[in-house]
Coordinates of C-alpha atoms in Angstrom, one line a residue:
Chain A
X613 CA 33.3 -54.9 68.8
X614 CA 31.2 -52.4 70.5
X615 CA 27.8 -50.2 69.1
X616 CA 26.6 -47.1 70.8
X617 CA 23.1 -46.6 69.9
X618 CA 21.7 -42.9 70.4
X619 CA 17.8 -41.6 70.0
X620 CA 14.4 -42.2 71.3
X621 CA 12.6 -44.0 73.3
X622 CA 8.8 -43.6 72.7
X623 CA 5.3 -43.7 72.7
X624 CA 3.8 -44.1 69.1
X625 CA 0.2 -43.7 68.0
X626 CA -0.6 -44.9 64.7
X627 CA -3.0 -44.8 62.1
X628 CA -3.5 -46.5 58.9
X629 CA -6.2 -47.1 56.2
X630 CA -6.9 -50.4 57.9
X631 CA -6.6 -50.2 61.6
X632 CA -5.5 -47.9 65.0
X633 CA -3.5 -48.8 67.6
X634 CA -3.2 -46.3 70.7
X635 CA 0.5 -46.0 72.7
X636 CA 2.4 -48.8 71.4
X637 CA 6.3 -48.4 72.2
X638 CA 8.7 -46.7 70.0
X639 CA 11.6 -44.4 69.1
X640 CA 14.4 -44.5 67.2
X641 CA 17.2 -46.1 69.6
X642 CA 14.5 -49.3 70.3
X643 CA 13.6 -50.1 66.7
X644 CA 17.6 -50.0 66.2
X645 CA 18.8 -51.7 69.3
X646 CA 16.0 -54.6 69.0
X647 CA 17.0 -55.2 65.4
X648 CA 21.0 -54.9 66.3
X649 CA 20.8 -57.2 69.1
X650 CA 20.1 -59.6 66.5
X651 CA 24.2 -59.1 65.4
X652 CA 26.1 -57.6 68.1
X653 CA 26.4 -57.3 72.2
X654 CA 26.5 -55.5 74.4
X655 CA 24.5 -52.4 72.3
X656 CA 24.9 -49.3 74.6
X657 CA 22.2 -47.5 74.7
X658 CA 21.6 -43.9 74.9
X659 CA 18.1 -42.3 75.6
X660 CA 15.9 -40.6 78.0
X661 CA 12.5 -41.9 78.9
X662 CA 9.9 -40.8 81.2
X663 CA 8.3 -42.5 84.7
X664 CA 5.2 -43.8 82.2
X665 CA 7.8 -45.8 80.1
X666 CA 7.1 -49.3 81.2
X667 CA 10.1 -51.4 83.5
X668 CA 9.3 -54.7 81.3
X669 CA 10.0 -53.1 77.9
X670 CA 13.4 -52.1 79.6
X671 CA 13.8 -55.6 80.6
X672 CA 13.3 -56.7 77.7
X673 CA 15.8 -55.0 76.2
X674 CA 18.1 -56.1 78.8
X675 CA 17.5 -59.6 78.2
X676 CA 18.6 -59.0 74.4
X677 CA 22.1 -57.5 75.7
X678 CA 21.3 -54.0 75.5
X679 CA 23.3 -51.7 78.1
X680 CA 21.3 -49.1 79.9
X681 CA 23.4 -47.4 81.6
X682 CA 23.0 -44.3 79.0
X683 CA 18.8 -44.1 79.3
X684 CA 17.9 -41.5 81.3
X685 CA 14.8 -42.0 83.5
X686 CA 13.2 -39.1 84.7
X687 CA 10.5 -40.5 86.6
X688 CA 8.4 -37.3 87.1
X689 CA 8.2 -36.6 83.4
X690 CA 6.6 -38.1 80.5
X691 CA 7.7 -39.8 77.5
X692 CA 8.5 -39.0 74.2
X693 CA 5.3 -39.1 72.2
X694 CA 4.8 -38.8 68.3
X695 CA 1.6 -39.9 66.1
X696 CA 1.2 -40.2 62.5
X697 CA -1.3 -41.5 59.7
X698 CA -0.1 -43.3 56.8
X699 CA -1.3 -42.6 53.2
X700 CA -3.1 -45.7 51.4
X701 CA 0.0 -46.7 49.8
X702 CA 1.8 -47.4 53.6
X703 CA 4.7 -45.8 52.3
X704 CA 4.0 -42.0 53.2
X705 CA 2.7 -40.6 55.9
X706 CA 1.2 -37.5 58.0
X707 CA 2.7 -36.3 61.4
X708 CA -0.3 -35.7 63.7
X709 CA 1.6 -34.7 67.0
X710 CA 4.9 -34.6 68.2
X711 CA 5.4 -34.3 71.9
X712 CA 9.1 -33.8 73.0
X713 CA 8.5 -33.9 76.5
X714 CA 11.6 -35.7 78.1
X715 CA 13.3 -34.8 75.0
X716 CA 13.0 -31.2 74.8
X717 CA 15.8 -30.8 77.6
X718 CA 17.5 -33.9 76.9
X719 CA 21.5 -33.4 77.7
X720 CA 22.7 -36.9 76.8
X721 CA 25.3 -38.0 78.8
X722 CA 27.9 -41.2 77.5
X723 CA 29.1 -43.2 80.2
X724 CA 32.8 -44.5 80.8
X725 CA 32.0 -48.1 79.7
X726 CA 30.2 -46.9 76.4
X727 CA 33.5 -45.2 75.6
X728 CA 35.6 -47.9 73.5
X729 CA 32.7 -48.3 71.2
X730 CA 33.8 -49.1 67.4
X731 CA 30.6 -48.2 66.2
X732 CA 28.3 -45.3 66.7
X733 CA 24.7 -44.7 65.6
X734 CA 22.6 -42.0 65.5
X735 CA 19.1 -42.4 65.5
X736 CA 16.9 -39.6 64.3
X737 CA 16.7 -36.9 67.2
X738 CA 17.8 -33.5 68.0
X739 CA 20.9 -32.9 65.6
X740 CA 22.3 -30.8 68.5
X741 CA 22.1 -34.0 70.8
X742 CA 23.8 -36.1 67.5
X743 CA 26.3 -33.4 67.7
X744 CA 26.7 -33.6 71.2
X745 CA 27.3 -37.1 71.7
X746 CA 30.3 -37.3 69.2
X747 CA 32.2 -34.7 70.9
X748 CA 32.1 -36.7 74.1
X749 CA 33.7 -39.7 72.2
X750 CA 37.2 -39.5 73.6
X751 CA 38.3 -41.4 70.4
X752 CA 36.2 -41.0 67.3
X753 CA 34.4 -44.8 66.8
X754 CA 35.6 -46.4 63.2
X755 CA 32.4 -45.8 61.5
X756 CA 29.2 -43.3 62.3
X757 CA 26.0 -43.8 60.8
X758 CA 23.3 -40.7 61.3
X759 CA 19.5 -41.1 60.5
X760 CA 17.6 -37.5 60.2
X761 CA 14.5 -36.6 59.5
X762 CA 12.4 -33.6 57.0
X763 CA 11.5 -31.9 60.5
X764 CA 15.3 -31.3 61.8
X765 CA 15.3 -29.8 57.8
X766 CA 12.9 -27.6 58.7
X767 CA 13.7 -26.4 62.2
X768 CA 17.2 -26.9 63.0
X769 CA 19.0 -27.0 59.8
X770 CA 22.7 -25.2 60.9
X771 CA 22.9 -27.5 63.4
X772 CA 21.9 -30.2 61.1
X773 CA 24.9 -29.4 58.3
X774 CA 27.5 -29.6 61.3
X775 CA 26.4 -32.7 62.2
X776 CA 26.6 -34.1 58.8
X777 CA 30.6 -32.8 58.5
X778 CA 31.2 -35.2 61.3
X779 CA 29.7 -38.8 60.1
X780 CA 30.1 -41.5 57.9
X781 CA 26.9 -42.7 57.1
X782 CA 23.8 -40.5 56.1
X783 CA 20.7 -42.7 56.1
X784 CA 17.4 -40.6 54.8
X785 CA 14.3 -41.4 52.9
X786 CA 13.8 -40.4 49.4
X787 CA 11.5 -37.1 50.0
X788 CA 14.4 -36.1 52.8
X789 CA 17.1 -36.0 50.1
X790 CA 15.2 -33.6 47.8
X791 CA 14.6 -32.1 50.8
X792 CA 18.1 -31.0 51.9
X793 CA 19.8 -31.2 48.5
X794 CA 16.8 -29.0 46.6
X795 CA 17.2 -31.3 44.0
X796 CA 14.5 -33.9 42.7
X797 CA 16.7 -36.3 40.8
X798 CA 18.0 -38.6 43.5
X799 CA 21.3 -38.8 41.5
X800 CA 21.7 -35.6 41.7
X801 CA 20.8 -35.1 44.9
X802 CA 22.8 -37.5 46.3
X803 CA 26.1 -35.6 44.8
X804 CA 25.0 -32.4 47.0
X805 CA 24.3 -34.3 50.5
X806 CA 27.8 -36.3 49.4
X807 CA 29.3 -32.8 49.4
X808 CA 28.1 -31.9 52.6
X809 CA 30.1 -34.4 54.9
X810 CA 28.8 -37.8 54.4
X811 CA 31.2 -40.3 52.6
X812 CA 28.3 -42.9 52.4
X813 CA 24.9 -42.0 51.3
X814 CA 21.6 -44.6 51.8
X815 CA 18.3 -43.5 50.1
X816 CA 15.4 -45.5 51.9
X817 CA 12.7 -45.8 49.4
X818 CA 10.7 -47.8 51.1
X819 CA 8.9 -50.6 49.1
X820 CA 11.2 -49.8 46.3
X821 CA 14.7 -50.6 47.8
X822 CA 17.3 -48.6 49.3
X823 CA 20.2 -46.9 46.9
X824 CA 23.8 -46.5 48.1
X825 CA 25.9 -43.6 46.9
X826 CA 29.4 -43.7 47.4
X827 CA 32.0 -41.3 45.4
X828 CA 30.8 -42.3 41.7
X829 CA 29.7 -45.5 42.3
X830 CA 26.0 -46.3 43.0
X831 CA 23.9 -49.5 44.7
X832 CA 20.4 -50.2 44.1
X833 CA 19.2 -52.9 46.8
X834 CA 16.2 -54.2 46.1
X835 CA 13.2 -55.2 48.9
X836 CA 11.0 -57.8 49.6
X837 CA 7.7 -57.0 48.0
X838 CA 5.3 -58.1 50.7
X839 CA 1.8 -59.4 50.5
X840 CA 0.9 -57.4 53.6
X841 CA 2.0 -54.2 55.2
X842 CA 0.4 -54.1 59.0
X843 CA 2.9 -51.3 60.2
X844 CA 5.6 -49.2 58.8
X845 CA 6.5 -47.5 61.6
X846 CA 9.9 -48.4 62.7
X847 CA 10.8 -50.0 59.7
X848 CA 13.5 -47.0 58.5
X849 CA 15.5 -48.1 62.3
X850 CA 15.0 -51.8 61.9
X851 CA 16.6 -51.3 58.8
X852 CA 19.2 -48.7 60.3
X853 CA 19.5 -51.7 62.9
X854 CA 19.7 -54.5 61.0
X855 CA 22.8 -52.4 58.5
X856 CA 24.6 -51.2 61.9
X857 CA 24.2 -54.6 63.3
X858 CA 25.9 -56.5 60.2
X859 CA 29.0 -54.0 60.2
X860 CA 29.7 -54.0 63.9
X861 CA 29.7 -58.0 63.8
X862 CA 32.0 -58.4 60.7
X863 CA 34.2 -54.8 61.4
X864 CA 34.3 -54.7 57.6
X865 CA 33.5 -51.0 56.4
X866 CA 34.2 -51.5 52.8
X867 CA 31.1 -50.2 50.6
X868 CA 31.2 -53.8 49.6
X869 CA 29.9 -55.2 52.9
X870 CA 27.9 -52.1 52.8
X871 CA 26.0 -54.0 49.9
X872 CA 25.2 -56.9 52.3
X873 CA 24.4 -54.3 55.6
X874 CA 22.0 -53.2 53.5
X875 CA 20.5 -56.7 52.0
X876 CA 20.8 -57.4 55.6
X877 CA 18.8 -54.2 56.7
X878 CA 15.9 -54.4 54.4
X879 CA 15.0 -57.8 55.5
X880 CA 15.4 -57.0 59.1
X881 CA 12.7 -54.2 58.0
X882 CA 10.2 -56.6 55.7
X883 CA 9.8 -58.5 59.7
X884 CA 9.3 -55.1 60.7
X885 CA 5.8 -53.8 58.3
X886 CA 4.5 -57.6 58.2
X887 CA 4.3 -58.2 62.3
X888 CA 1.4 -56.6 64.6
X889 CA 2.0 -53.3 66.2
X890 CA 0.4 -54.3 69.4
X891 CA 4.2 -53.3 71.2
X892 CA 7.7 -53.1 69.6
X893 CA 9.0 -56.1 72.1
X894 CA 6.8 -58.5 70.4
X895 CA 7.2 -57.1 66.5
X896 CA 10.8 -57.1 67.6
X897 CA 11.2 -60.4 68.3
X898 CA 10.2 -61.8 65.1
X899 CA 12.9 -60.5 63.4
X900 CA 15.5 -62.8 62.7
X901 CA 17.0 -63.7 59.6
X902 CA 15.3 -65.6 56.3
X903 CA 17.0 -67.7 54.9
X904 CA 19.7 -66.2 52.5
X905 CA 19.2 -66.0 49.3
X906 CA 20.5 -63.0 46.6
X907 CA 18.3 -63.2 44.0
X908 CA 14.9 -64.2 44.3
X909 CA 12.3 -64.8 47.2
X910 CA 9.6 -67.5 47.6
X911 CA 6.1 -65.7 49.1
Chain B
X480 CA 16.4 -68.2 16.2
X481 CA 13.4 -66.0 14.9
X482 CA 12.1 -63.2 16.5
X483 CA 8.4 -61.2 15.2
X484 CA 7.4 -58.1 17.0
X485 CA 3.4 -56.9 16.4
X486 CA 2.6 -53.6 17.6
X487 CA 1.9 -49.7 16.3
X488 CA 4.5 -47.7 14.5
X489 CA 3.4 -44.2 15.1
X490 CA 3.8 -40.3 15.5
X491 CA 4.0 -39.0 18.6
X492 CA 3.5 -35.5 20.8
X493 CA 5.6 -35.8 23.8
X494 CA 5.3 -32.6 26.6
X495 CA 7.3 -33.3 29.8
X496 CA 8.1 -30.4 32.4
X497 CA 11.3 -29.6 30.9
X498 CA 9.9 -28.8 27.0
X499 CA 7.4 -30.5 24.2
X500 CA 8.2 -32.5 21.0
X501 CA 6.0 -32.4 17.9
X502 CA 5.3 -35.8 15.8
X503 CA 8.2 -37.5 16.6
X504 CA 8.6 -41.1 15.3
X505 CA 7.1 -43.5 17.6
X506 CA 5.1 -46.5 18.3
X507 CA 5.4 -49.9 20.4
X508 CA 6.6 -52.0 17.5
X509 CA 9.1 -49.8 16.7
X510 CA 10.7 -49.8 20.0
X511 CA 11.2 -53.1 20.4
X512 CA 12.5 -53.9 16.8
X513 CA 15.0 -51.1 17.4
X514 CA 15.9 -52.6 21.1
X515 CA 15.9 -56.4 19.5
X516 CA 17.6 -56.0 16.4
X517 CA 21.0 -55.4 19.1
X518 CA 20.5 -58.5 20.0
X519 CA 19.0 -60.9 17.0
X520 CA 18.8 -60.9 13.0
X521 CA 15.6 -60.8 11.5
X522 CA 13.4 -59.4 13.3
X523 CA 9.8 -60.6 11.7
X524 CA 7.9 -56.9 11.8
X525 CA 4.2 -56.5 12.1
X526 CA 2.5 -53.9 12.0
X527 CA 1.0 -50.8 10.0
X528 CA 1.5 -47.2 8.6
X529 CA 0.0 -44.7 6.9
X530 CA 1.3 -43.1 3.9
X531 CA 2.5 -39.8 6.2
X532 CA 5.2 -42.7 7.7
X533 CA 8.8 -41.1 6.1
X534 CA 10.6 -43.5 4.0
X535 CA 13.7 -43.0 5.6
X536 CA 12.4 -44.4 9.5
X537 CA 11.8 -47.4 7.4
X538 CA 14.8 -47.5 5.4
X539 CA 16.9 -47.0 9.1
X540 CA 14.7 -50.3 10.6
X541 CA 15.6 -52.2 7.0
X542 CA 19.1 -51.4 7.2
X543 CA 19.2 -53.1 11.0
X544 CA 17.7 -56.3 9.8
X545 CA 14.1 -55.9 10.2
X546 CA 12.1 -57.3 7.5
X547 CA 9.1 -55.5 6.9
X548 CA 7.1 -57.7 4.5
X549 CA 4.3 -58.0 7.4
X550 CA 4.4 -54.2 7.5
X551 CA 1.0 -52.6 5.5
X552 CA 1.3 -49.4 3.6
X553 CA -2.0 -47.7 3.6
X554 CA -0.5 -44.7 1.4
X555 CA -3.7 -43.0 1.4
X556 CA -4.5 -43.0 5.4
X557 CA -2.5 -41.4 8.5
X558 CA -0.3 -43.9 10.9
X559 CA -2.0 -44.2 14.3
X560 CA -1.2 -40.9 16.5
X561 CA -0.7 -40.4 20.0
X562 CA -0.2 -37.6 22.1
X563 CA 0.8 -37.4 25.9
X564 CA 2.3 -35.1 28.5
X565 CA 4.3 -36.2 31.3
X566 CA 3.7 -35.8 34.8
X567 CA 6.8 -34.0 37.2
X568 CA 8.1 -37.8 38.2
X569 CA 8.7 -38.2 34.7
X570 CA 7.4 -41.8 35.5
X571 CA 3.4 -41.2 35.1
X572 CA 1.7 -39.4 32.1
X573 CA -1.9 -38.1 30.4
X574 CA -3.3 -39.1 27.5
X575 CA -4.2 -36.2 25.6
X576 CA -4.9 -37.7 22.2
X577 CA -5.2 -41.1 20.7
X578 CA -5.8 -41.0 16.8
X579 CA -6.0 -44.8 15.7
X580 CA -6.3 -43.7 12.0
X581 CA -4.9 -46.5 9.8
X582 CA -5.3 -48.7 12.9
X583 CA -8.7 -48.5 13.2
X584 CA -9.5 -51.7 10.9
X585 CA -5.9 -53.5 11.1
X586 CA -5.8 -56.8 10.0
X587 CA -2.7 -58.3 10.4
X588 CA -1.5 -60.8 8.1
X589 CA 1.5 -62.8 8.6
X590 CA 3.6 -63.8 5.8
X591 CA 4.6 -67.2 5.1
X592 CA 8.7 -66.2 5.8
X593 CA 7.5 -65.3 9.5
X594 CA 5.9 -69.0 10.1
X595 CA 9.0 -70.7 12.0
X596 CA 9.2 -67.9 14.3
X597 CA 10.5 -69.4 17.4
X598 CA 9.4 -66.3 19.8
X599 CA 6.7 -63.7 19.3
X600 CA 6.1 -60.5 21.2
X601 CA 3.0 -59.1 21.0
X602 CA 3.5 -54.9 21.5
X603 CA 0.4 -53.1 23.0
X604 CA -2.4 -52.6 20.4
X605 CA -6.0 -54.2 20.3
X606 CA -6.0 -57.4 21.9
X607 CA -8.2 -58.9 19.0
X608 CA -4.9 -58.0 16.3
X609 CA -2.5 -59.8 18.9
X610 CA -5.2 -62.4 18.9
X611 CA -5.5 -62.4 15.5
X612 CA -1.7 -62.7 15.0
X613 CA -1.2 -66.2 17.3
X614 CA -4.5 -67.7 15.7
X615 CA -2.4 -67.1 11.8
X616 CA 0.9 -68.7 13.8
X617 CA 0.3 -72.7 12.0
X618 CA 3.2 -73.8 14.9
X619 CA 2.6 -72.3 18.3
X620 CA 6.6 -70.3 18.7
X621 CA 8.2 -71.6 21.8
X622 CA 7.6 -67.9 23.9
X623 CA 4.6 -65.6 23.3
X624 CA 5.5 -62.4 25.3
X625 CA 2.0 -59.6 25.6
X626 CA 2.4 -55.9 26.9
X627 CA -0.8 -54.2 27.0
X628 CA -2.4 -50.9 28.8
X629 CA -5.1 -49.5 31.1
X630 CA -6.4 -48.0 28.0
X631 CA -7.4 -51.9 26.8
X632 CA -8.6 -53.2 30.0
X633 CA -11.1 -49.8 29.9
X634 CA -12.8 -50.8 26.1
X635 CA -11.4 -54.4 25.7
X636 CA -11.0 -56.4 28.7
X637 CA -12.9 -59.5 27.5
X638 CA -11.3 -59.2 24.2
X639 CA -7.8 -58.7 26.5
X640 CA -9.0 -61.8 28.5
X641 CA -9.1 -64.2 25.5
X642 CA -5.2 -62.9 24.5
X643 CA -3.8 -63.4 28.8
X644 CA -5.2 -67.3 28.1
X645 CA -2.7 -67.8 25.2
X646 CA 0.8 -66.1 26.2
X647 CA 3.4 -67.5 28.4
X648 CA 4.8 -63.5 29.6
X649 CA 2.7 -60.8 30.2
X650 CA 4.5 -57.5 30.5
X651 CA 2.7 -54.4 32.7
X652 CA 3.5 -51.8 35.0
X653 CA 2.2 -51.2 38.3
X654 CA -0.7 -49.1 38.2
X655 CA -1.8 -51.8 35.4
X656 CA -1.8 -54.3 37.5
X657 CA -3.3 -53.2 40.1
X658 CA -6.5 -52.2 37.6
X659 CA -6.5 -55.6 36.2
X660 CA -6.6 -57.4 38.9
X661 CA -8.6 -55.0 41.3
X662 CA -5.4 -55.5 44.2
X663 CA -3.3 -53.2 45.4
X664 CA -0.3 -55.1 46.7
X665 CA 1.6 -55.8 43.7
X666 CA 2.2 -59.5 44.8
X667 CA -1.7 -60.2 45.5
X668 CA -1.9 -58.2 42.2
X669 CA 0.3 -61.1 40.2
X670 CA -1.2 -63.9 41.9
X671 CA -4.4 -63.1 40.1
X672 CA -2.8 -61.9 37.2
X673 CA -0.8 -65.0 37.0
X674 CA -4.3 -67.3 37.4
X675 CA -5.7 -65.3 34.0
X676 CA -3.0 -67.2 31.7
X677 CA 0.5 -66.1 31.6
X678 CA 2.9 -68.4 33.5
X679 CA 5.0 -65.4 33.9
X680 CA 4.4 -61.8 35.0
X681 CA 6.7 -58.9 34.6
X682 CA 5.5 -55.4 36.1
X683 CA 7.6 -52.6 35.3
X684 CA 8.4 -50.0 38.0
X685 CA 9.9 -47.4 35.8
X686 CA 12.3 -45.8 37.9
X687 CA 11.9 -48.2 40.6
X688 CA 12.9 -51.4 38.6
X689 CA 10.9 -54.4 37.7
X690 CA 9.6 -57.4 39.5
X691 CA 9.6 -61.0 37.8
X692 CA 6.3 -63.0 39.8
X693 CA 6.6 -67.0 38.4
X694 CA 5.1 -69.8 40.2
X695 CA 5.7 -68.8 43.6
X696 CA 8.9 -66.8 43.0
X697 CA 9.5 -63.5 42.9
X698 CA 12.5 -61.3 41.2
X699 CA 13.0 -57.6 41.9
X700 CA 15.7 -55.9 39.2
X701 CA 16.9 -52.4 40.1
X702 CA 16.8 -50.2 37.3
X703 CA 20.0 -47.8 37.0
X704 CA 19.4 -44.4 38.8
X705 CA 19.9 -41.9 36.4
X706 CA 20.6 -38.2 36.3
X707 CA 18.7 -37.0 34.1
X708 CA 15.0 -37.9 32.2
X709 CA 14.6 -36.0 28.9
X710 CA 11.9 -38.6 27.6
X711 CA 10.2 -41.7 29.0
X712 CA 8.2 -42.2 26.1
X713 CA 9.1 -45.9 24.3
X714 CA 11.1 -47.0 27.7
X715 CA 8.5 -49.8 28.2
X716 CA 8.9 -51.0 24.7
X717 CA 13.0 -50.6 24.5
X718 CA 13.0 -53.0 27.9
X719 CA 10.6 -55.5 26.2
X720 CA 12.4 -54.8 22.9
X721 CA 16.2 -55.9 25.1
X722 CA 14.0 -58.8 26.8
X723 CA 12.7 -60.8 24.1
X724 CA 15.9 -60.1 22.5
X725 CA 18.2 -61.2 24.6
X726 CA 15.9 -64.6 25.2
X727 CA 15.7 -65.1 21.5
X728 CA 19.5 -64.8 21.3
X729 CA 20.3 -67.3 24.1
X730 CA 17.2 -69.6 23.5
X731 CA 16.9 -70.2 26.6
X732 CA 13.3 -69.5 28.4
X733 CA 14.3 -70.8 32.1
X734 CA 13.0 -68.4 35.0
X735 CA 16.9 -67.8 35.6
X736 CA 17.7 -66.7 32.2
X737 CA 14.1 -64.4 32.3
X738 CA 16.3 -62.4 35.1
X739 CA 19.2 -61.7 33.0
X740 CA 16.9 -60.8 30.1
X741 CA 15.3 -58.2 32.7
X742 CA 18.4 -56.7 33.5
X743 CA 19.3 -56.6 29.6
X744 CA 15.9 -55.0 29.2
X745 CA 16.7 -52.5 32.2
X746 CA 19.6 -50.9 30.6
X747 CA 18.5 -50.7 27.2
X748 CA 15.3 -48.6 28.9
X749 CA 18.1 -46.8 30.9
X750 CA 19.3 -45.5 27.2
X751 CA 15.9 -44.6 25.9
X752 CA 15.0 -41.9 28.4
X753 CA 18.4 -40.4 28.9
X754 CA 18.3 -39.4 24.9
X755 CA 16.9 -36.8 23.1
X756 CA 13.6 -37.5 21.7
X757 CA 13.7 -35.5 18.2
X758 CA 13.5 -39.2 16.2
X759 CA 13.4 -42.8 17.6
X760 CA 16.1 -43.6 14.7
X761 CA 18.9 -41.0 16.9
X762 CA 17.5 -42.5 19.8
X763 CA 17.7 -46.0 19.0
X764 CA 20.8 -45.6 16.9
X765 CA 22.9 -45.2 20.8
X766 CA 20.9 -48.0 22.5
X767 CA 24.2 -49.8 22.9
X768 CA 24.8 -52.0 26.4
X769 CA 26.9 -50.8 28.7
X770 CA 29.7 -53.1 30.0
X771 CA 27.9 -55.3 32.1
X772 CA 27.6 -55.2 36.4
X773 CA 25.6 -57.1 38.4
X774 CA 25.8 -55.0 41.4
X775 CA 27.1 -51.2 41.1
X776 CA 27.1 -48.6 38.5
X777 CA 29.3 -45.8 38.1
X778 CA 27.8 -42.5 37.3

């Protein structure tokens, strides 16, 4: 059992009613391979990053069994940088700035010993990069989940639908799928991104759970409800991470143990808003498992 | 097993996005005799009409074992009458107009055949008339279940106060209990809530489910995505109608049997806004459960 994770490796500012952190570390592929690494190893990883990215973050994710042979540094470039403000309900949020830097050239390359990997994931990125990377799978992995975002809807959406005819897996937020489907009944919607590629369809809605559409069968998941939310950011790839991570370790891609993945996900993600943003290493490293329990939490 | 339901019977005005519905049948106690009575036989009815209330609606409530000897006829006033307009979610509305007419000097009196009630729900109205009606109970029944509104915490909330001391369930939705209790995270929302009285606290999500807070125990239910909303209007009620009911039928008021009752409630609300909304009779009349899941749906 092998994962290949893809997307970015970042620098985040955030912003929310109740605090500001400058430069913390982000991106897709770290949120997902911290949270993964929790399941599976080795996670290959697939990025770029610039010279300003720090060495102990990478060694970090080292020490967690995280293959780098797929990060691209380019050491005279900068990385990845994206800021946001969240809306008083810490579910929704404003992009300030979005700096592709590294990313804007990225041509991601998969290395030999990434190429037996059972399971591939997509972090949000460039669908064109999403795109690319399959084709250089020499044999297509059992199972590949895609996360996108309402900007890739907006500027690159061609290259977005191919993408979508090639994976499993479509993980989006709520406002995404009425987004791309044009439809504002998630039901609904659902049927239209279903008929677009995906066999599996996961609504993130944040505080509110997560639904799984499958052909004509539908599972609501429900989340934590937390006393606190410190930081949202990341939380849609710890859960990504944490779903990924519980398929690759049980090789069971039945929409059954989908159901768990997803338990499993959304938990991996209630560590995720609760922990301090101060860097992504030490909100990662919180996030192991509660104990299990299907039907009701204690606060 | 005895079940008696207090609350309004009603015309309402219903406008959503999608059309607009004049003086349909309505009210809280209507609701949840119609949801109950699919679960237990008689249901005790309290309330009050005016002499505008047709025959038949009452005939229809008779005819499904709902005695209505606690029911006054003011034959020369109008019922109470509200009208609303929902927003685009179909999940949050305006008041337009509230006519309290016959319900402006209510004074409930509860017959001597509703006495050994063994559970009482209290449907939103004044919080002095649900006040009124445990105060006339000579034995305390074995569940008191309370739903109120933002409305009554505006013009009544000492009044409201004096009622939270003397139930054991108090039924909201979110944006209510985030007004009572001045919080905006829903669980620092029912830990104040729950220090007002009620041992239990359900708050209603609408599309989002519901969340159980007991003790230090929380239960999310999912509620079943659905395709289409015609009418949201008397969902709140239908779920507390299929709650009590479903606890009155089983007798059985353990925390574990509260989540079934939830779910029970769930899909009875899952009927009520999918139908038509011309007469709560046609509405009610399909509020049958569906065969039973735990964990996915079919669309």
């Amino acid at each position: 059992m092998s994962l290949t994770v893809v997307g970015t490796m970042a620098f985040d500012d955030i912003e929310t009613p109740f605090g500001k952190s400058d430069r913390i570390i982000g991106g897709s592929a770290t949120f997902i391979a911290w949270a993964a690494s929790n399941f599976v190893k080795p996670i290959n990883q697939v990025s770029v990053v610039g010279g300003d990215f720090p060495q102990t973050e990478l060694d970090a994710l080292k020490a967690r069994g995280v293959a780098l042979e797929g990060v691209q540094i380019k050491k005279d470039e900068k990385s990845f940088f994206w800021s946001g403000r969240y809306h008083m309900d810490m579910n929704t949020r404003d992009t300030l700035v979005t700096e592709l830097n590294v990313l804007a050239d990225f041509a991601p390359h998969i290395p030999d010993s990434y190429q037996s990997s059972e399971f591939l994931i997509l972090g949000n990125l460039t669908p064109q990069v999403q795109l690319d990377v399959i084709k250089q799978m020499k044999q297509r992995p059992k199972l590949i989940v895609m996360d996108t975002m309402n900007f890739w809807m907006e500027v690159a959406l061609d290259d977005l639908k191919k993408v979508l005819k090639e994976v499993d897996v479509l993980l989006i937020n709520d406002s995404e799928a009425r987004q791309l489907s044009g439809e504002f009944s998630l039901v609904k919607a659902a049927k239209k991104v279903l008929s677009m590629g995906p066999r599996y369809l996961i609504i993130k809605k944040g505080e509110h759970g997560a639904l799984l559409f499958h052909e004509n069968h539908v599972f609501f998941a429900p989340a934590l409800p937390l006393e606190d939310v410190f930081d949202p950011t990341g939380a849609g790839d710890t859960f990504a991470g944490g779903f990924i991570g519980h398929l690759a370790k049980t090789r069971d891609i039945s929409f059954e143990n989908m159901k768990t993945a997803i338990i499993v996900g959304s938990a991996m993600a209630s560590f995720c808003v609760e922990s301090s943003a101060y860097s992504v290493s030490a909100k990662s490293r919180r996030k192991t498992l509660p104990a299990a329990s299907n039907s009701s939490y204690s606060w």
